[in-house]
Coordinates of C-alpha atoms in Angstrom, one line a residue:
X1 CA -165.1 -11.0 -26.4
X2 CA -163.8 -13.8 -28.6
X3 CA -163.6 -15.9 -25.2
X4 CA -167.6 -15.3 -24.6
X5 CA -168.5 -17.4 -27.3
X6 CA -166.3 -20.9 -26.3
X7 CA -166.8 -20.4 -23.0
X8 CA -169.8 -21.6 -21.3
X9 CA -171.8 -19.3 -18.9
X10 CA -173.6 -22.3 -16.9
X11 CA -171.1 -24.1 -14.2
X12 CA -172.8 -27.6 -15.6
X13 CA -170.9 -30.6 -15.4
X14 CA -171.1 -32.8 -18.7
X15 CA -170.7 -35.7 -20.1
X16 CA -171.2 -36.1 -24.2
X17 CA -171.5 -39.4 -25.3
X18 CA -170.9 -40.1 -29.1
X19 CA -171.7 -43.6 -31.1
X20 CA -172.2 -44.7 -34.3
X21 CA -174.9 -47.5 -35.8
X22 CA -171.9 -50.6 -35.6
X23 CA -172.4 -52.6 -33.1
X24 CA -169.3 -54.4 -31.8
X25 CA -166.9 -52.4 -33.4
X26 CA -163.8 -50.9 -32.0
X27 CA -164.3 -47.2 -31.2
X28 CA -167.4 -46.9 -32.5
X29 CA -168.7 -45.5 -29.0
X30 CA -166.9 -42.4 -27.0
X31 CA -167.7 -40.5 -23.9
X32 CA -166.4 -37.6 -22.5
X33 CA -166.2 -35.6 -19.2
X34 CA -166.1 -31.9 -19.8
X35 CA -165.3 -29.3 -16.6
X36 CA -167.9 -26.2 -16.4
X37 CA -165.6 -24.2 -18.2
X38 CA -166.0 -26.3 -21.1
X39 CA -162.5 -27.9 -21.2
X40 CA -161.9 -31.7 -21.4
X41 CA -161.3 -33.4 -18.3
X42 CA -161.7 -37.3 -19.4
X43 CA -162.6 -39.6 -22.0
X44 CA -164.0 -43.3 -22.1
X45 CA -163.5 -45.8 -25.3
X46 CA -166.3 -47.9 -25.1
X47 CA -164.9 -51.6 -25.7
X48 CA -166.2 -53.7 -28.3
X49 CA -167.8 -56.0 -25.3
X50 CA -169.1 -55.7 -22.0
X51 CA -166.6 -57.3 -19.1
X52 CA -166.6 -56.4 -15.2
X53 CA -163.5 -54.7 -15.8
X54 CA -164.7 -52.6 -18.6
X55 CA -167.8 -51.7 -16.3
X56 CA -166.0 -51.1 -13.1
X57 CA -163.8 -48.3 -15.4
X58 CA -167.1 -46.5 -16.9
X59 CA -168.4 -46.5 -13.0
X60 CA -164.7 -44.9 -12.5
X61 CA -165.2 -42.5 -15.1
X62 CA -169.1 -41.4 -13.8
X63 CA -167.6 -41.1 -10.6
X64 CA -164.5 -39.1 -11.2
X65 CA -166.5 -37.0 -13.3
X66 CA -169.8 -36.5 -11.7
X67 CA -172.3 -34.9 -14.2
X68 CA -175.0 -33.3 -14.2
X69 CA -175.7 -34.2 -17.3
X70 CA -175.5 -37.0 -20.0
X71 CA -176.1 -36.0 -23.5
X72 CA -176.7 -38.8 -25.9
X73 CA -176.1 -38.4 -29.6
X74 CA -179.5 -39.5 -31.8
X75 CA -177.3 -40.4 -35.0
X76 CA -176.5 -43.6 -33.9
X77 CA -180.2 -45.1 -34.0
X78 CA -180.8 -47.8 -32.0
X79 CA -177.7 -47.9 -31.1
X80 CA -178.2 -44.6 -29.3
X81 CA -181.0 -45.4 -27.3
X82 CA -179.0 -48.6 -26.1
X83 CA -176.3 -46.5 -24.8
X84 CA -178.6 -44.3 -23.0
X85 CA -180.4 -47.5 -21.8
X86 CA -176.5 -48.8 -20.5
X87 CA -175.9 -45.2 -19.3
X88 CA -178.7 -44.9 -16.9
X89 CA -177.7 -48.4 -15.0
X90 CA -174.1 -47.1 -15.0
X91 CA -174.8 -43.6 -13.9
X92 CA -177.8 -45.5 -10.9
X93 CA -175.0 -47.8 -9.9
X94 CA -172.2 -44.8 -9.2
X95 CA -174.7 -43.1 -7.6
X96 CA -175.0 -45.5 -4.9
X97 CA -171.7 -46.1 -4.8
X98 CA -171.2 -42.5 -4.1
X99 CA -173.9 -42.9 -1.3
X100 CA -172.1 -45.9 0.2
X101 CA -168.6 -43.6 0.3
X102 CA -168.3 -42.8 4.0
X103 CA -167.2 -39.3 3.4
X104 CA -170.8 -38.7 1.8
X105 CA -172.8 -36.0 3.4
X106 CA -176.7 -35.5 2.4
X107 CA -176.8 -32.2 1.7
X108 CA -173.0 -31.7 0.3
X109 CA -172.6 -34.4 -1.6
X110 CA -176.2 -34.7 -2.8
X111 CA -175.3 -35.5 -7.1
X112 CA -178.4 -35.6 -9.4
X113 CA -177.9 -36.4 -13.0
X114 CA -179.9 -36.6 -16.6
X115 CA -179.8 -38.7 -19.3
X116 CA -180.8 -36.5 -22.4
X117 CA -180.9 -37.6 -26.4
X118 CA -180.2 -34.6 -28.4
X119 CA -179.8 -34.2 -32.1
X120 CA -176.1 -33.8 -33.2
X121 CA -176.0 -31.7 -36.0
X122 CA -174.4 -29.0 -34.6
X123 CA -172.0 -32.1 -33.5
X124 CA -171.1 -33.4 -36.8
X125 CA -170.4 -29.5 -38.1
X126 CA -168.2 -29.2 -35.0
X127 CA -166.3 -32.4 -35.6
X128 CA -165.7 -32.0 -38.8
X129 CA -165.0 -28.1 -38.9
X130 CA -161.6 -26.4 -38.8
X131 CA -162.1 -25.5 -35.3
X132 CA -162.6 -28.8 -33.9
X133 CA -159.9 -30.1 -35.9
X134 CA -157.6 -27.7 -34.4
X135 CA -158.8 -27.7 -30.7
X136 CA -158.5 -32.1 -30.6
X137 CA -156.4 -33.0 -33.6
X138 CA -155.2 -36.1 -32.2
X139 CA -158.8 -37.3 -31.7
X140 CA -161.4 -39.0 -34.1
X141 CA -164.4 -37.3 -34.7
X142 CA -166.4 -39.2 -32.4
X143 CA -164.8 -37.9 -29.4
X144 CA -165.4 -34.0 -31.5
X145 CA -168.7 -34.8 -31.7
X146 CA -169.3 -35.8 -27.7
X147 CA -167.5 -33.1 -27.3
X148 CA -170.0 -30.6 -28.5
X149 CA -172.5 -32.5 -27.2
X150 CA -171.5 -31.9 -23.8
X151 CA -170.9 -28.1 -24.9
X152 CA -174.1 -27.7 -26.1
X153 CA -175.6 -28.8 -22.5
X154 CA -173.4 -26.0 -21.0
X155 CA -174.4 -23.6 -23.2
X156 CA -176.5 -24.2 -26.3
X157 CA -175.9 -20.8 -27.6
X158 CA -172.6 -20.4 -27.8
X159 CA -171.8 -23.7 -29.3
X160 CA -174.3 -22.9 -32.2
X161 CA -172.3 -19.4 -32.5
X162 CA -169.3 -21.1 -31.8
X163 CA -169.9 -23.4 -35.2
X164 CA -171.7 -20.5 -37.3
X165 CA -169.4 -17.4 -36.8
X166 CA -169.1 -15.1 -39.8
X167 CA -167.3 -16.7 -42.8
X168 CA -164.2 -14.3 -42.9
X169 CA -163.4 -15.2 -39.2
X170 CA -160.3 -17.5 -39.2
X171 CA -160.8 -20.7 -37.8
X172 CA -164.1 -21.2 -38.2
X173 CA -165.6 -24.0 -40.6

């Protein structure tokens, strides 16, 4: 039962992207691949600028992971909305690179994906709570907070449950 609540019920593939306001600062922008059962399969540092390398790597990471969704984090202001903006070209770009692969088949291989801007307050609990310390303690809260994002598009639910379980539970925030 325990196992019901972190555990998403949707097989959605995600991707939780997590920035803050500063532009051009180191690690200031995270992204990260979730599988459907809600564990982490990849994460992407956004650099501090834009280089065909670094571009060729996020098309990498887009196609390696192929989601079905993108959730973007609204806390970062404009910032936010530019990474959504960057996102979208990315995500268009591996998408016809996927269509170019000549294993591709129409109707197998057929990968649709949205870009969606969600309000992370259920984010910034989850980073900052006892269980997201404990689940990615190596990891700034940035990469917590895509995290949940990405949770929360597998199951919106559980990941509010997940952050508001009754007080006397351990682990919880």
């Amino acid at each position: 039962r325990e196992t019901a609540l972190l555990t998403p019920q949707l097989e959605v593939k995600a991707v939780g992207l997590a920035c803050t306001d500063a532009f051009g600062q180191a690690n200031s922008a995270f992204a990260v691949s979730l599988y459907p059962n809600g564990t982490l399969q990849d994460i992407y540092t956004f650099p501090e600028r834009d280089n065909e390398e670094t571009k060729d790597k996020l098309r990498r990471f887009l196609l390696d992971s192929k989601p079905d969704v993108i959730v973007v984090n609204t806390s970062g202001g404009m910032r936010s909305r530019q990474m959504g903006r960057m996102m979208y070209r990315y995500l268009q770009e591996a998408i016809q690179l996927n269509k170019e692969n000549e294993y591709y088949n129409d109707e197998e291989d057929r990968w649709e994906c949205k870009i969606l801007h969600q309000r992370d307050d259920v984010a910034l609990v989850y980073a900052a709570s006892v269980r997201g310390r404990q689940e990615f303690p190596e990891q700034p809260e940035l990469v917590r907070q895509a995290v949940s994002l990405a949770r929360g598009a597998q199951g919106p639910l559980q990941e509010v449950c997940a952050a508001w379980g009754a007080m006397d539970e351990r682990g919880r925030c």
